[in-house]
Structure formats: structure tokens, C-alpha cells
PDB file of C-alpha atoms in Angstrom:
ATOM      1  CA  MET A1495     148.062 143.382 111.001  1.00  0.00           C
ATOM      2  CA  ARG A1496     149.186 145.485 113.958  1.00  0.00           C
ATOM      3  CA  ASN A1497     145.561 145.926 115.058  1.00  0.00           C
ATOM      4  CA  ALA A1498     145.111 142.153 115.129  1.00  0.00           C
ATOM      5  CA  ILE A1499     148.268 141.745 117.217  1.00  0.00           C
ATOM      6  CA  ASP A1500     147.227 144.506 119.595  1.00  0.00           C
ATOM      7  CA  ASN A1501     143.766 142.999 119.973  1.00  0.00           C
ATOM      8  CA  ALA A1502     145.210 139.566 120.656  1.00  0.00           C
ATOM      9  CA  ALA A1503     147.537 140.951 123.309  1.00  0.00           C
ATOM     10  CA  SER A1504     144.764 142.892 125.003  1.00  0.00           C
ATOM     11  CA  ASP A1505     142.608 139.758 125.172  1.00  0.00           C
ATOM     12  CA  GLN A1506     145.186 137.685 127.056  1.00  0.00           C
ATOM     13  CA  VAL A1507     143.526 137.589 130.443  1.00  0.00           C
ATOM     14  CA  GLY A1508     143.467 133.836 131.182  1.00  0.00           C
ATOM     15  CA  SER A1509     145.412 132.020 133.892  1.00  0.00           C
ATOM     16  CA  ASP A1510     149.005 131.158 132.959  1.00  0.00           C
ATOM     17  CA  ASN A1511     148.602 127.405 133.473  1.00  0.00           C
ATOM     18  CA  ALA A1512     145.147 127.170 131.901  1.00  0.00           C
ATOM     19  CA  VAL A1513     145.024 126.007 128.300  1.00  0.00           C
ATOM     20  CA  VAL A1514     141.219 126.249 128.174  1.00  0.00           C
ATOM     21  CA  GLU A1515     139.181 128.466 130.481  1.00  0.00           C
ATOM     22  CA  LEU A1516     135.421 129.031 130.434  1.00  0.00           C
ATOM     23  CA  ARG A1517     133.852 131.520 132.827  1.00  0.00           C
ATOM     24  CA  ASP A1518     130.091 131.362 133.352  1.00  0.00           C
ATOM     25  CA  VAL A1519     129.511 130.561 129.659  1.00  0.00           C
ATOM     26  CA  SER A1520     125.984 130.146 128.287  1.00  0.00           C
ATOM     27  CA  PHE A1521     124.936 129.414 124.725  1.00  0.00           C
ATOM     28  CA  SER A1522     121.650 128.722 122.942  1.00  0.00           C
ATOM     29  CA  TYR A1523     120.460 127.724 119.466  1.00  0.00           C
ATOM     30  CA  ASN A1524     117.313 129.516 118.319  1.00  0.00           C
ATOM     31  CA  HIS A1525     116.633 130.593 121.908  1.00  0.00           C
ATOM     32  CA  GLU A1526     116.870 126.989 123.136  1.00  0.00           C
ATOM     33  CA  PRO A1527     119.508 126.733 125.932  1.00  0.00           C
ATOM     34  CA  VAL A1528     122.326 124.302 125.127  1.00  0.00           C
ATOM     35  CA  ILE A1529     124.994 125.344 127.640  1.00  0.00           C
ATOM     36  CA  ALA A1530     124.163 127.094 130.901  1.00  0.00           C
ATOM     37  CA  GLY A1531     126.755 128.645 133.200  1.00  0.00           C
ATOM     38  CA  ALA A1532     129.735 126.496 132.171  1.00  0.00           C
ATOM     39  CA  ASP A1533     132.700 127.306 134.375  1.00  0.00           C
ATOM     40  CA  PHE A1534     135.869 125.209 134.179  1.00  0.00           C
ATOM     41  CA  ARG A1535     139.586 125.162 133.354  1.00  0.00           C
ATOM     42  CA  VAL A1536     141.741 122.573 131.598  1.00  0.00           C
ATOM     43  CA  LEU A1537     145.427 122.765 132.454  1.00  0.00           C
ATOM     44  CA  ARG A1538     148.594 122.141 130.463  1.00  0.00           C
ATOM     45  CA  SER A1539     149.407 118.464 129.841  1.00  0.00           C
ATOM     46  CA  GLU A1540     146.049 117.421 131.257  1.00  0.00           C
ATOM     47  CA  ALA A1541     143.839 114.805 129.578  1.00  0.00           C
ATOM     48  CA  VAL A1542     140.089 115.088 130.082  1.00  0.00           C
ATOM     49  CA  CYS A1543     137.147 113.134 128.722  1.00  0.00           C
ATOM     50  CA  MET A1544     133.856 114.923 128.096  1.00  0.00           C
ATOM     51  CA  VAL A1545     130.771 112.733 128.502  1.00  0.00           C
ATOM     52  CA  GLY A1546     127.021 113.245 128.382  1.00  0.00           C
ATOM     53  CA  PRO A1547     123.860 112.376 126.465  1.00  0.00           C
ATOM     54  CA  ASN A1548     123.287 113.264 122.815  1.00  0.00           C
ATOM     55  CA  GLY A1549     122.251 116.896 122.531  1.00  0.00           C
ATOM     56  CA  GLY A1550     123.721 117.663 125.948  1.00  0.00           C
ATOM     57  CA  GLY A1551     126.167 120.251 124.609  1.00  0.00           C
ATOM     58  CA  LYS A1552     129.486 118.401 124.250  1.00  0.00           C
ATOM     59  CA  THR A1553     130.181 119.295 120.613  1.00  0.00           C
ATOM     60  CA  THR A1554     128.911 122.841 121.239  1.00  0.00           C
ATOM     61  CA  LEU A1555     131.587 123.246 123.922  1.00  0.00           C
ATOM     62  CA  PHE A1556     134.212 122.238 121.350  1.00  0.00           C
ATOM     63  CA  LYS A1557     132.803 124.801 118.903  1.00  0.00           C
ATOM     64  CA  LEU A1558     133.068 127.463 121.598  1.00  0.00           C
ATOM     65  CA  ILE A1559     136.684 126.473 122.327  1.00  0.00           C
ATOM     66  CA  LEU A1560     137.518 126.584 118.608  1.00  0.00           C
ATOM     67  CA  GLY A1561     135.771 129.925 118.182  1.00  0.00           C
ATOM     68  CA  PHE A1562     133.326 128.557 115.608  1.00  0.00           C
ATOM     69  CA  VAL A1563     130.496 130.010 117.702  1.00  0.00           C
ATOM     70  CA  ARG A1564     130.477 132.762 120.325  1.00  0.00           C
ATOM     71  CA  PRO A1565     128.834 132.503 123.752  1.00  0.00           C
ATOM     72  CA  ASP A1566     125.640 134.374 124.519  1.00  0.00           C
ATOM     73  CA  SER A1567     127.250 135.349 127.800  1.00  0.00           C
ATOM     74  CA  GLY A1568     130.427 134.584 129.703  1.00  0.00           C
ATOM     75  CA  ASP A1569     134.010 134.339 128.562  1.00  0.00           C
ATOM     76  CA  VAL A1570     136.056 131.717 126.665  1.00  0.00           C
ATOM     77  CA  ARG A1571     139.863 131.805 126.608  1.00  0.00           C
ATOM     78  CA  VAL A1572     142.326 129.412 124.964  1.00  0.00           C
ATOM     79  CA  PHE A1573     145.973 129.904 125.888  1.00  0.00           C
ATOM     80  CA  GLY A1574     144.802 133.135 127.522  1.00  0.00           C
ATOM     81  CA  GLN A1575     143.397 134.486 124.257  1.00  0.00           C
ATOM     82  CA  LEU A1576     140.118 134.659 122.420  1.00  0.00           C
ATOM     83  CA  PRO A1577     139.761 131.324 120.586  1.00  0.00           C
ATOM     84  CA  LYS A1578     140.174 132.822 117.105  1.00  0.00           C
ATOM     85  CA  TYR A1579     143.743 133.812 117.959  1.00  0.00           C
ATOM     86  CA  ALA A1580     144.637 130.343 119.239  1.00  0.00           C
ATOM     87  CA  ARG A1581     143.412 128.134 116.380  1.00  0.00           C
ATOM     88  CA  LYS A1582     146.880 127.454 114.950  1.00  0.00           C
ATOM     89  CA  ARG A1583     147.803 125.866 118.270  1.00  0.00           C
ATOM     90  CA  ILE A1584     144.827 123.472 118.201  1.00  0.00           C
ATOM     91  CA  GLY A1585     144.448 120.130 116.459  1.00  0.00           C
ATOM     92  CA  TYR A1586     140.839 119.080 115.862  1.00  0.00           C
ATOM     93  CA  VAL A1587     139.355 115.731 114.864  1.00  0.00           C
ATOM     94  CA  PRO A1588     135.639 116.158 114.037  1.00  0.00           C
ATOM     95  CA  GLN A1589     133.031 113.515 114.738  1.00  0.00           C
ATOM     96  CA  ASN A1590     132.011 112.963 111.117  1.00  0.00           C
ATOM     97  CA  ILE A1591     133.601 113.510 107.727  1.00  0.00           C
ATOM     98  CA  SER A1592     132.208 113.082 104.243  1.00  0.00           C
ATOM     99  CA  PHE A1593     134.378 112.199 101.279  1.00  0.00           C
ATOM    100  CA  ASP A1594     134.031 110.964  97.728  1.00  0.00           C
ATOM    101  CA  PRO A1595     135.351 107.384  97.642  1.00  0.00           C
ATOM    102  CA  GLN A1596     136.159 107.884  93.967  1.00  0.00           C
ATOM    103  CA  PHE A1597     138.454 110.828  94.687  1.00  0.00           C
ATOM    104  CA  PRO A1598     142.087 109.667  94.452  1.00  0.00           C
ATOM    105  CA  ILE A1599     143.882 110.855  97.585  1.00  0.00           C
ATOM    106  CA  THR A1600     146.537 109.049  99.589  1.00  0.00           C
ATOM    107  CA  VAL A1601     146.914 108.702 103.331  1.00  0.00           C
ATOM    108  CA  LEU A1602     149.981 110.953 103.260  1.00  0.00           C
ATOM    109  CA  GLU A1603     148.086 113.632 101.355  1.00  0.00           C
ATOM    110  CA  ILE A1604     145.326 113.556 103.983  1.00  0.00           C
ATOM    111  CA  ALA A1605     147.902 113.915 106.762  1.00  0.00           C
ATOM    112  CA  LEU A1606     149.541 116.820 104.932  1.00  0.00           C
ATOM    113  CA  MET A1607     146.254 118.759 105.101  1.00  0.00           C
ATOM    114  CA  GLY A1608     146.987 119.412 108.757  1.00  0.00           C
ATOM    115  CA  CYS A1609     150.116 121.325 107.757  1.00  0.00           C
ATOM    116  CA  LEU A1610     148.269 123.925 105.695  1.00  0.00           C
ATOM    117  CA  GLY A1611     147.712 126.231 108.651  1.00  0.00           C
ATOM    118  CA  GLY A1612     146.197 129.429 107.332  1.00  0.00           C
ATOM    119  CA  ARG A1613     147.010 128.501 103.715  1.00  0.00           C
ATOM    120  CA  PHE A1614     144.309 127.216 101.390  1.00  0.00           C
ATOM    121  CA  LEU A1615     146.720 126.183  98.630  1.00  0.00           C
ATOM    122  CA  GLY A1616     150.419 125.964  98.025  1.00  0.00           C
ATOM    123  CA  PRO A1617     153.277 123.472  97.900  1.00  0.00           C
ATOM    124  CA  HIS A1618     154.243 121.488 100.963  1.00  0.00           C
ATOM    125  CA  SER A1619     157.698 122.050 102.378  1.00  0.00           C
ATOM    126  CA  PRO A1620     160.083 119.255 103.390  1.00  0.00           C
ATOM    127  CA  ARG A1621     159.243 120.165 106.995  1.00  0.00           C
ATOM    128  CA  ASP A1622     155.536 119.641 106.262  1.00  0.00           C
ATOM    129  CA  LYS A1623     156.213 116.186 104.856  1.00  0.00           C
ATOM    130  CA  SER A1624     158.414 115.312 107.804  1.00  0.00           C
ATOM    131  CA  ALA A1625     155.692 116.396 110.261  1.00  0.00           C
ATOM    132  CA  ALA A1626     152.999 114.440 108.384  1.00  0.00           C
ATOM    133  CA  LEU A1627     155.117 111.268 108.279  1.00  0.00           C
ATOM    134  CA  ALA A1628     155.938 111.652 111.984  1.00  0.00           C
ATOM    135  CA  ALA A1629     152.214 111.944 112.757  1.00  0.00           C
ATOM    136  CA  LEU A1630     151.460 108.796 110.769  1.00  0.00           C
ATOM    137  CA  GLU A1631     154.232 107.047 112.674  1.00  0.00           C
ATOM    138  CA  GLN A1632     152.708 108.176 115.966  1.00  0.00           C
ATOM    139  CA  MET A1633     149.431 106.585 114.908  1.00  0.00           C
ATOM    140  CA  LYS A1634     151.281 103.386 113.886  1.00  0.00           C
ATOM    141  CA  ILE A1635     150.171 103.670 110.244  1.00  0.00           C
ATOM    142  CA  ALA A1636     153.282 105.024 108.476  1.00  0.00           C
ATOM    143  CA  ASP A1637     153.253 101.886 106.305  1.00  0.00           C
ATOM    144  CA  LEU A1638     149.938 103.068 104.824  1.00  0.00           C
ATOM    145  CA  ALA A1639     151.289 106.436 103.623  1.00  0.00           C
ATOM    146  CA  GLN A1640     150.887 105.694  99.898  1.00  0.00           C
ATOM    147  CA  ARG A1641     147.600 103.797 100.177  1.00  0.00           C
ATOM    148  CA  GLN A1642     144.383 105.336  98.902  1.00  0.00           C
ATOM    149  CA  PHE A1643     142.287 106.704 101.751  1.00  0.00           C
ATOM    150  CA  ALA A1644     139.123 105.099 100.320  1.00  0.00           C
ATOM    151  CA  GLU A1645     140.717 101.636 100.535  1.00  0.00           C
ATOM    152  CA  LEU A1646     141.152 101.778 104.298  1.00  0.00           C
ATOM    153  CA  SER A1647     138.994 100.309 107.026  1.00  0.00           C
ATOM    154  CA  VAL A1648     136.937 102.605 109.269  1.00  0.00           C
ATOM    155  CA  GLY A1649     139.464 102.253 112.078  1.00  0.00           C
ATOM    156  CA  GLN A1650     142.412 103.040 109.790  1.00  0.00           C
ATOM    157  CA  ARG A1651     140.629 106.114 108.435  1.00  0.00           C
ATOM    158  CA  GLN A1652     140.029 107.345 111.964  1.00  0.00           C
ATOM    159  CA  ARG A1653     143.731 107.048 112.773  1.00  0.00           C
ATOM    160  CA  VAL A1654     144.582 108.935 109.572  1.00  0.00           C
ATOM    161  CA  LEU A1655     142.302 111.798 110.650  1.00  0.00           C
ATOM    162  CA  ILE A1656     143.993 111.939 114.039  1.00  0.00           C
ATOM    163  CA  ALA A1657     147.358 112.002 112.244  1.00  0.00           C
ATOM    164  CA  ARG A1658     146.095 114.933 110.154  1.00  0.00           C
ATOM    165  CA  ALA A1659     145.453 116.866 113.378  1.00  0.00           C
ATOM    166  CA  LEU A1660     148.821 115.845 114.845  1.00  0.00           C
ATOM    167  CA  SER A1661     150.755 116.929 111.751  1.00  0.00           C
ATOM    168  CA  ALA A1662     150.040 120.546 112.749  1.00  0.00           C
ATOM    169  CA  GLU A1663     152.069 119.827 115.925  1.00  0.00           C
ATOM    170  CA  PRO A1664     149.310 121.203 118.175  1.00  0.00           C
ATOM    171  CA  GLU A1665     149.558 122.103 121.833  1.00  0.00           C
ATOM    172  CA  LEU A1666     145.874 121.268 122.364  1.00  0.00           C
ATOM    173  CA  LEU A1667     144.190 118.267 120.741  1.00  0.00           C
ATOM    174  CA  LEU A1668     140.378 118.101 120.541  1.00  0.00           C
ATOM    175  CA  LEU A1669     138.832 114.768 119.541  1.00  0.00           C
ATOM    176  CA  ASP A1670     135.089 114.393 118.981  1.00  0.00           C
ATOM    177  CA  GLU A1671     134.252 110.708 119.539  1.00  0.00           C
ATOM    178  CA  PRO A1672     137.390 109.273 117.899  1.00  0.00           C
ATOM    179  CA  THR A1673     136.508 105.703 118.916  1.00  0.00           C
ATOM    180  CA  ALA A1674     132.963 105.703 117.533  1.00  0.00           C
ATOM    181  CA  ASN A1675     132.340 102.911 115.011  1.00  0.00           C
ATOM    182  CA  VAL A1676     135.672 101.159 115.627  1.00  0.00           C
ATOM    183  CA  ASP A1677     136.253  97.766 117.195  1.00  0.00           C
ATOM    184  CA  SER A1678     137.812  97.230 120.603  1.00  0.00           C
ATOM    185  CA  ALA A1679     141.274  96.490 119.199  1.00  0.00           C
ATOM    186  CA  VAL A1680     141.410  99.790 117.302  1.00  0.00           C
ATOM    187  CA  GLU A1681     139.937 101.584 120.320  1.00  0.00           C
ATOM    188  CA  ALA A1682     142.767 100.265 122.493  1.00  0.00           C
ATOM    189  CA  LYS A1683     145.382 101.437 119.970  1.00  0.00           C
ATOM    190  CA  ILE A1684     143.885 104.935 119.921  1.00  0.00           C
ATOM    191  CA  TYR A1685     143.861 105.133 123.713  1.00  0.00           C
ATOM    192  CA  ASN A1686     147.478 103.953 123.854  1.00  0.00           C
ATOM    193  CA  VAL A1687     148.494 106.742 121.466  1.00  0.00           C
ATOM    194  CA  LEU A1688     146.564 109.336 123.491  1.00  0.00           C
ATOM    195  CA  ASP A1689     148.370 108.164 126.596  1.00  0.00           C
ATOM    196  CA  GLU A1690     151.704 108.783 124.846  1.00  0.00           C
ATOM    197  CA  LEU A1691     150.620 112.223 123.610  1.00  0.00           C
ATOM    198  CA  ARG A1692     149.919 113.498 127.107  1.00  0.00           C
ATOM    199  CA  SER A1693     153.586 114.333 127.643  1.00  0.00           C
ATOM    200  CA  SER A1694     153.600 116.835 124.779  1.00  0.00           C
ATOM    201  CA  MET A1695     150.093 118.336 124.623  1.00  0.00           C
ATOM    202  CA  THR A1696     146.765 118.821 126.356  1.00  0.00           C
ATOM    203  CA  VAL A1697     144.075 116.364 125.243  1.00  0.00           C
ATOM    204  CA  MET A1698     140.299 116.839 125.367  1.00  0.00           C
ATOM    205  CA  MET A1699     138.108 114.018 124.072  1.00  0.00           C
ATOM    206  CA  ILE A1700     134.332 113.783 123.668  1.00  0.00           C
ATOM    207  CA  SER A1701     132.536 110.487 124.152  1.00  0.00           C
ATOM    208  CA  HIS A1702     128.862 109.639 124.522  1.00  0.00           C
ATOM    209  CA  ASP A1703     129.811 106.017 125.078  1.00  0.00           C
ATOM    210  CA  LEU A1704     130.557 105.475 128.747  1.00  0.00           C
ATOM    211  CA  ALA A1705     131.716 101.955 127.998  1.00  0.00           C
ATOM    212  CA  PHE A1706     135.250 103.250 128.243  1.00  0.00           C
ATOM    213  CA  VAL A1707     136.542 106.130 130.321  1.00  0.00           C
ATOM    214  CA  SER A1708     140.165 105.157 130.560  1.00  0.00           C
ATOM    215  CA  SER A1709     142.587 105.842 133.369  1.00  0.00           C
ATOM    216  CA  ILE A1710     144.639 107.952 130.935  1.00  0.00           C
ATOM    217  CA  PHE A1711     142.183 110.769 131.670  1.00  0.00           C
ATOM    218  CA  ASP A1712     142.735 112.946 134.711  1.00  0.00           C
ATOM    219  CA  ARG A1713     139.166 114.186 134.897  1.00  0.00           C
ATOM    220  CA  VAL A1714     135.730 113.567 133.464  1.00  0.00           C
ATOM    221  CA  ILE A1715     133.678 116.579 132.330  1.00  0.00           C
ATOM    222  CA  CYS A1716     129.971 115.765 132.607  1.00  0.00           C
ATOM    223  CA  VAL A1717     127.886 117.826 130.186  1.00  0.00           C
ATOM    224  CA  HIS A1718     124.105 117.933 130.223  1.00  0.00           C
ATOM    225  CA  GLN A1719     123.423 121.628 129.560  1.00  0.00           C
ATOM    226  CA  THR A1720     125.213 122.340 132.844  1.00  0.00           C
ATOM    227  CA  VAL A1721     128.827 121.243 133.340  1.00  0.00           C
ATOM    228  CA  ALA A1722     130.409 119.396 136.264  1.00  0.00           C
ATOM    229  CA  ILE A1723     133.949 118.026 136.534  1.00  0.00           C
ATOM    230  CA  HIS A1724     135.100 115.002 138.514  1.00  0.00           C
ATOM    231  CA  PRO A1725     138.479 113.273 138.919  1.00  0.00           C
ATOM    232  CA  THR A1726     138.282 109.998 136.997  1.00  0.00           C
ATOM    233  CA  ASP A1727     138.623 107.886 140.140  1.00  0.00           C
ATOM    234  CA  GLU A1728     135.721 109.764 141.747  1.00  0.00           C
ATOM    235  CA  PHE A1729     133.282 109.345 138.839  1.00  0.00           C
ATOM    236  CA  THR A1730     130.664 107.343 140.711  1.00  0.00           C
ATOM    237  CA  ASP A1731     127.316 105.663 140.061  1.00  0.00           C
ATOM    238  CA  GLU A1732     125.507 108.535 141.736  1.00  0.00           C
ATOM    239  CA  LYS A1733     127.191 111.177 139.556  1.00  0.00           C
ATOM    240  CA  LEU A1734     126.342 109.159 136.451  1.00  0.00           C
ATOM    241  CA  LYS A1735     122.694 108.838 137.458  1.00  0.00           C
ATOM    242  CA  ARG A1736     122.447 112.581 138.045  1.00  0.00           C
ATOM    243  CA  LEU A1737     123.911 113.196 134.580  1.00  0.00           C
ATOM    244  CA  TYR A1738     121.674 110.769 132.674  1.00  0.00           C
ATOM    245  CA  GLY A1739     118.668 110.410 134.954  1.00  0.00           C
ATOM    246  CA  GLU A1740     118.770 106.648 134.363  1.00  0.00           C
ATOM    247  CA  ASP A1741     119.543 103.574 136.387  1.00  0.00           C
ATOM    248  CA  PHE A1742     123.163 103.324 135.339  1.00  0.00           C
ATOM    249  CA  ARG A1743     125.941 101.659 137.249  1.00  0.00           C
ATOM    250  CA  LEU A1744     129.704 101.802 136.810  1.00  0.00           C
ATOM    251  CA  VAL A1745     131.725  98.620 136.591  1.00  0.00           C
ATOM    252  CA  ARG A1746     135.492  98.822 136.940  1.00  0.00           C
ATOM    253  CA  HIS A1747     137.284  97.659 133.833  1.00  0.00           C
ATOM    254  CA  ASP A1748     140.743  96.228 134.296  1.00  0.00           C
ATOM    255  CA  LEU A1749     142.939  98.180 131.909  1.00  0.00           C
ATOM    256  CA  GLY A1750     146.124  97.835 133.855  1.00  0.00           C
ATOM    257  CA  GLY A1751     143.989  97.947 136.992  1.00  0.00           C
ATOM    258  CA  HIS A1752     142.103 101.085 136.016  1.00  0.00           C
ATOM    259  CA  GLY A1753     139.321 102.407 133.824  1.00  0.00           C
ATOM    260  CA  LEU A1754     135.565 102.588 134.010  1.00  0.00           C
ATOM    261  CA  ARG A1755     132.753 100.740 132.358  1.00  0.00           C
ATOM    262  CA  ALA A1756     129.175 101.827 132.500  1.00  0.00           C
ATOM    263  CA  GLY A1757     126.252  99.451 132.495  1.00  0.00           C
ATOM    264  CA  GLY A1758     122.509  99.835 132.547  1.00  0.00           C
ATOM    265  CA  GLY A1759     119.293  98.805 130.903  1.00  0.00           C
ATOM    266  CA  GLY A1760     118.471  99.898 127.386  1.00  0.00           C
ATOM    267  CA  ASP A1761     120.332 101.940 124.826  1.00  0.00           C
ATOM    268  CA  HIS A1762     121.392 105.271 126.326  1.00  0.00           C
ATOM    269  CA  ASP A1763     123.164 107.921 124.272  1.00  0.00           C
TER     270      ASP A1763
END
């Protein structure tokens, strides 16, 4: 145990205000480059949206931040530590889940999974239940606590999965396409919640759908093997074309006077 603590302490070399810091990070699958020379920092209480084409490396960057994979070269730090030491401070909502619709599990029981921490089994404490209920309340679905997860709509399930991540009371929240396959009304509710969460945690969200890069995000991280970061209000047509290599254009979307919409011919992921 002491060795683990000593190792964690010796690996704290990141900047004090940086929650996530990548320094010249490269990664490949089967010798095929996925990420090349990624170099960026995400600061405390910042909200960033990560965009780019399918296969461009967005989810791989999340895996690097979570410590699920290690870079071929370069350095990744989360809260100034190697990612494996920071996982308990991270809430993660994956892009896809699989579940047996016949398995009887309630919304509250799903939310409680986020409270397990390093435990695989064991009873939940009153504090766990309080945290899970608070997370469901944050997602505006506390009234569904005793419903069966399989009975819910796609949008409701997505909010339950975000609540599961929030029940761990994370300092960093990673969301991999949380608005995929939901309608615009549910999408708006999710963005409203993310806007509220900014005061208490750092938020990083992946999207391949440029139909909505909301003003709640401070910066846009463009990922297409290489990585470039732009303030949201400076994310221009030209930057989008360089990222996708297509004839895209950005159209301002009036979400309280802000936001971005992307338009272009064809179906571009």
C-alpha cells in the first residue's frame, strides 16, 4: 500500500490548475496511428466539447485519460497524477451499453452502481443512497427511482447513466456522446444539466454531431488524429473544413443568443 502511495506522489508533476494534461501524446492500434502529438490542458471548472469524424481518436483520448490504455509516447496526467491514481475522482458515461431487458433492475439500483468505487460487491450505505437520489434529482428523474430500467425510453435511460456517473460525486465528468439517439427536447435537458454542473466539476464531452456545440462549452477540441483547440466563439467554417476536409459551414443557433450549428451536404460522421 505504501509503495502505491509513494508512486502516486512521485508521479504528481502536472500543473496545479490543470485537471487533464496531455504532453506530446501519441497512440496507435496495431501500428496504425490514432493520436499523434496531442498536447493540451483542461482546467478546473472548464467545460469542453471534443468533436471530430468517426475513427478520429476522440474515444481513444478518453481511454488515455481514464488510464484504460497507455500512450506509445508522451505523458498523460489527471489531477497531476497518472490516470490510474485518479479514477475515483472521475465520472464516466460510455457511448454504448448492453443490458438484458429481462433483468429486473430499478433506476435507483443503476444509479447506486456509481457509488461502488473500488468495491465489486457489498451493501450500500445511507450516504450512497443519498448520493444516488441526489444524482437522479440533478437529472430531473428522481420520480423514476423505483421504475424498471428496461421500461424507460432511450432518453430516460441516458439520463439514468449520467446519474450513475454523478452519484460518485466526481470532480471530472467524461461523457461519450450523451445526446446520441435522443430527441431535441431530451438533448436540451441534458445540456441544461451540464450547464449547472460546471460550477462543481470539470466537464469533457465527446460529440461527432456538430449540429449542436452549445455556448455552455468554453472550448472545442478538434480531433482528427492530431488535436487542435479553439474557443467556442472562434470555431469557424475554415477550422471545420480543415478538420473534416468537407464543404461544411457553421450556422449560428440561437440558444439564448449562442451556440453553433453545422451544415453541409451529405451525411458526415
